[in-house]
GROMACS .gro file of C-alpha atoms in nm:
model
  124
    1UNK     CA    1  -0.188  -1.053  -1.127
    2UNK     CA    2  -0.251  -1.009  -0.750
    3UNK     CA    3  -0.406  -1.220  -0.525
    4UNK     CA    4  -0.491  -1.193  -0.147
    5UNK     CA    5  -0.553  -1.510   0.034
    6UNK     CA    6  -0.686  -1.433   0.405
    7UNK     CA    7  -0.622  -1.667   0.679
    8UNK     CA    8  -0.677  -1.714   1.034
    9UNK     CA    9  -1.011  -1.671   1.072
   10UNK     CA   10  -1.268  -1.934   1.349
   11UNK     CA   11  -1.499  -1.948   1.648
   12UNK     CA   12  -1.370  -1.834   1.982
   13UNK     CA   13  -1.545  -1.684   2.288
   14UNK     CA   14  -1.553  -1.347   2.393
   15UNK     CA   15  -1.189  -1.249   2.553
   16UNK     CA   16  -1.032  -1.476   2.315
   17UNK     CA   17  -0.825  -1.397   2.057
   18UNK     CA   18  -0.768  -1.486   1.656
   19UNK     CA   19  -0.455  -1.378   1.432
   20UNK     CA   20  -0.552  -1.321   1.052
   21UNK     CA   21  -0.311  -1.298   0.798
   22UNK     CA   22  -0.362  -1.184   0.435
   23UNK     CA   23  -0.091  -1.348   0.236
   24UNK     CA   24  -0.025  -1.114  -0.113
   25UNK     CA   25   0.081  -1.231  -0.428
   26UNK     CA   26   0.177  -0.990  -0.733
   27UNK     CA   27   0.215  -0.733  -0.481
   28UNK     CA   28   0.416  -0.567  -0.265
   29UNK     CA   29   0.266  -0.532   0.100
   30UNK     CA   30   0.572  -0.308   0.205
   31UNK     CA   31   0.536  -0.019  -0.022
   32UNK     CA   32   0.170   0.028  -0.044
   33UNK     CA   33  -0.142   0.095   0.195
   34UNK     CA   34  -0.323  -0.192   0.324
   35UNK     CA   35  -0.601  -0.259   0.546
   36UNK     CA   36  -0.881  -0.477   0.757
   37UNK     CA   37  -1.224  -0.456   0.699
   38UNK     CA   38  -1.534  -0.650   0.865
   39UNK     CA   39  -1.833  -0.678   0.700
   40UNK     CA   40  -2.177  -0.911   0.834
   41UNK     CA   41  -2.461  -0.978   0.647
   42UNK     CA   42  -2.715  -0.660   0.570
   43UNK     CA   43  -2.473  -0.397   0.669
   44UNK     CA   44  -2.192  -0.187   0.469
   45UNK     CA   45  -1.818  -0.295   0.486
   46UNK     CA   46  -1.637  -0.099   0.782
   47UNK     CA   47  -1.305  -0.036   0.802
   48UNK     CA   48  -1.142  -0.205   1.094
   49UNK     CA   49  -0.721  -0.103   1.024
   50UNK     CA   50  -0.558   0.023   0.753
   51UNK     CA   51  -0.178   0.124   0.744
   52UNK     CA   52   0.025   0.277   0.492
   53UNK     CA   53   0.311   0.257   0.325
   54UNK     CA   54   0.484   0.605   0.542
   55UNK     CA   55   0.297   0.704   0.813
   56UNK     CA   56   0.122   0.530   1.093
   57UNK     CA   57  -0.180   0.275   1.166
   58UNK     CA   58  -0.517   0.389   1.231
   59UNK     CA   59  -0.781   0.206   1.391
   60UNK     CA   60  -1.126   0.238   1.404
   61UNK     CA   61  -1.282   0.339   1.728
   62UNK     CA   62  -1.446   0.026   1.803
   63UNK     CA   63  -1.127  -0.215   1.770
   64UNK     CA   64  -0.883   0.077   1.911
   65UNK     CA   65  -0.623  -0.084   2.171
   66UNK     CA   66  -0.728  -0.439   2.080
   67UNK     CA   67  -0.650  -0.516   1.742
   68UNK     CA   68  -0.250  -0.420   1.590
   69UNK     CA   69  -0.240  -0.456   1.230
   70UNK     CA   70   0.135  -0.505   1.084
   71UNK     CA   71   0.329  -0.632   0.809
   72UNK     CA   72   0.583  -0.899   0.732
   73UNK     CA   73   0.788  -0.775   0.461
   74UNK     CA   74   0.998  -1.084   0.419
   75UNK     CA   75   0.638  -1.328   0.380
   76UNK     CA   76   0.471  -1.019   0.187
   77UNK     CA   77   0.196  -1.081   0.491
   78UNK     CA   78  -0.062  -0.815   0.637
   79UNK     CA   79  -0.137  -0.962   0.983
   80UNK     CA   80  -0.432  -0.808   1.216
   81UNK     CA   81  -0.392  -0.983   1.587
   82UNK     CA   82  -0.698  -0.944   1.742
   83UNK     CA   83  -0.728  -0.991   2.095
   84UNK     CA   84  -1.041  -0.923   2.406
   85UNK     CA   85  -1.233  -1.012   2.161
   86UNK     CA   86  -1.648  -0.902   2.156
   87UNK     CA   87  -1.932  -1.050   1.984
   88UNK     CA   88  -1.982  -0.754   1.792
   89UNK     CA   89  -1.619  -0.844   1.635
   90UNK     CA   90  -1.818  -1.131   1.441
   91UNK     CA   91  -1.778  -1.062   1.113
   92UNK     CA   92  -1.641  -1.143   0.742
   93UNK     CA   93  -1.283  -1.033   0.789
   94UNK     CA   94  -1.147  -0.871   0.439
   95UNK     CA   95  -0.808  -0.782   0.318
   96UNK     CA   96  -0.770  -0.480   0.110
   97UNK     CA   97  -0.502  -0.294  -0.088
   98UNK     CA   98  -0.454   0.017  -0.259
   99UNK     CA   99  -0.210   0.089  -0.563
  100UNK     CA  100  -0.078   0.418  -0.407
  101UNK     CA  101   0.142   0.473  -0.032
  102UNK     CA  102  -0.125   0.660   0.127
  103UNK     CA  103  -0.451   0.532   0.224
  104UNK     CA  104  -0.764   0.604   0.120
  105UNK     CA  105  -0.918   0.658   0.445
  106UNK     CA  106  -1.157   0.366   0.528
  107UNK     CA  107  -1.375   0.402   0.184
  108UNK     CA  108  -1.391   0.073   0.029
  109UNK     CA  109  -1.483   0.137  -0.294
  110UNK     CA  110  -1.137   0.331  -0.296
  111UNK     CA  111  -0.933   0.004  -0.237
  112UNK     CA  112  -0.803  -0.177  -0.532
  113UNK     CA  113  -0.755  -0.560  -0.445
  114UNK     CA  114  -0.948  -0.727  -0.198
  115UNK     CA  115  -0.920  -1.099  -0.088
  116UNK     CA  116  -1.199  -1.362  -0.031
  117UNK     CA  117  -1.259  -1.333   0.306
  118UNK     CA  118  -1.213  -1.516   0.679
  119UNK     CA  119  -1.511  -1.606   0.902
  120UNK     CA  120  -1.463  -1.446   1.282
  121UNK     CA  121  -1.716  -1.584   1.489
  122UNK     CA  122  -1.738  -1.435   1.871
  123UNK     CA  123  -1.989  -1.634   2.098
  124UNK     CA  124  -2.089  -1.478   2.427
   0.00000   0.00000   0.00000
């Protein structure tokens, strides 16, 4: 059975930074893609950084050259450091997997597992 457990999530101000971490269970984080998406209230679930198994990261437009997403192979841990943070970054920060290497761009409904969520609050 997997499980993703998100981490890391809180309030800073804008500038600040946050490191999330999606800790997996019943799955391995090295040999499959796996991404960051945001999500607030009234609005679809955007992609924020996936990265798969064999090729590179992608980012989406908005977070490009401020957020890295990486693994840790040896903690089986997705980690998204997120720094100059915005308060458009404010958000419900989800971890998502897929069963196969490559990624399945940024649509969500194409993602297999997903975690519970971390609160990212930006204040101005």
């Amino acid at each position: 059975q997997v499980h993703l457990v998100e981490s890391g999530g809180g309030s800073v101000q804008a500038g600040g930074s946050l490191r999330l971490s999606c800790a997996a269970s019943g799955y391995r984080v090295r040999s499959t893609c796996m991404a960051w998406f945001r999500q607030v209230p009234g609005k679809e679930r955007e992609g924020v950084a996936r990265h798969a198994a064999w090729s590179g990261r992608v980012y989406a437009d908005s977070v490009q050259g401020r957020f890295t997403i990486s693994r840790d192979n040896v903690a089986n841990t997705l980690v998204l450091e997120m720094n100059r943070l915005q308060p458009d970054d404010t958000a419900m920060y989800y971890c998502a997997a897929s069963v196969i290497g490559n990624c399945p761009g940024f649509y969500a409904g194409q993602y297999d597992y997903w975690g519970q969520g971390t609160e990212v609050t930006v204040s101005s």
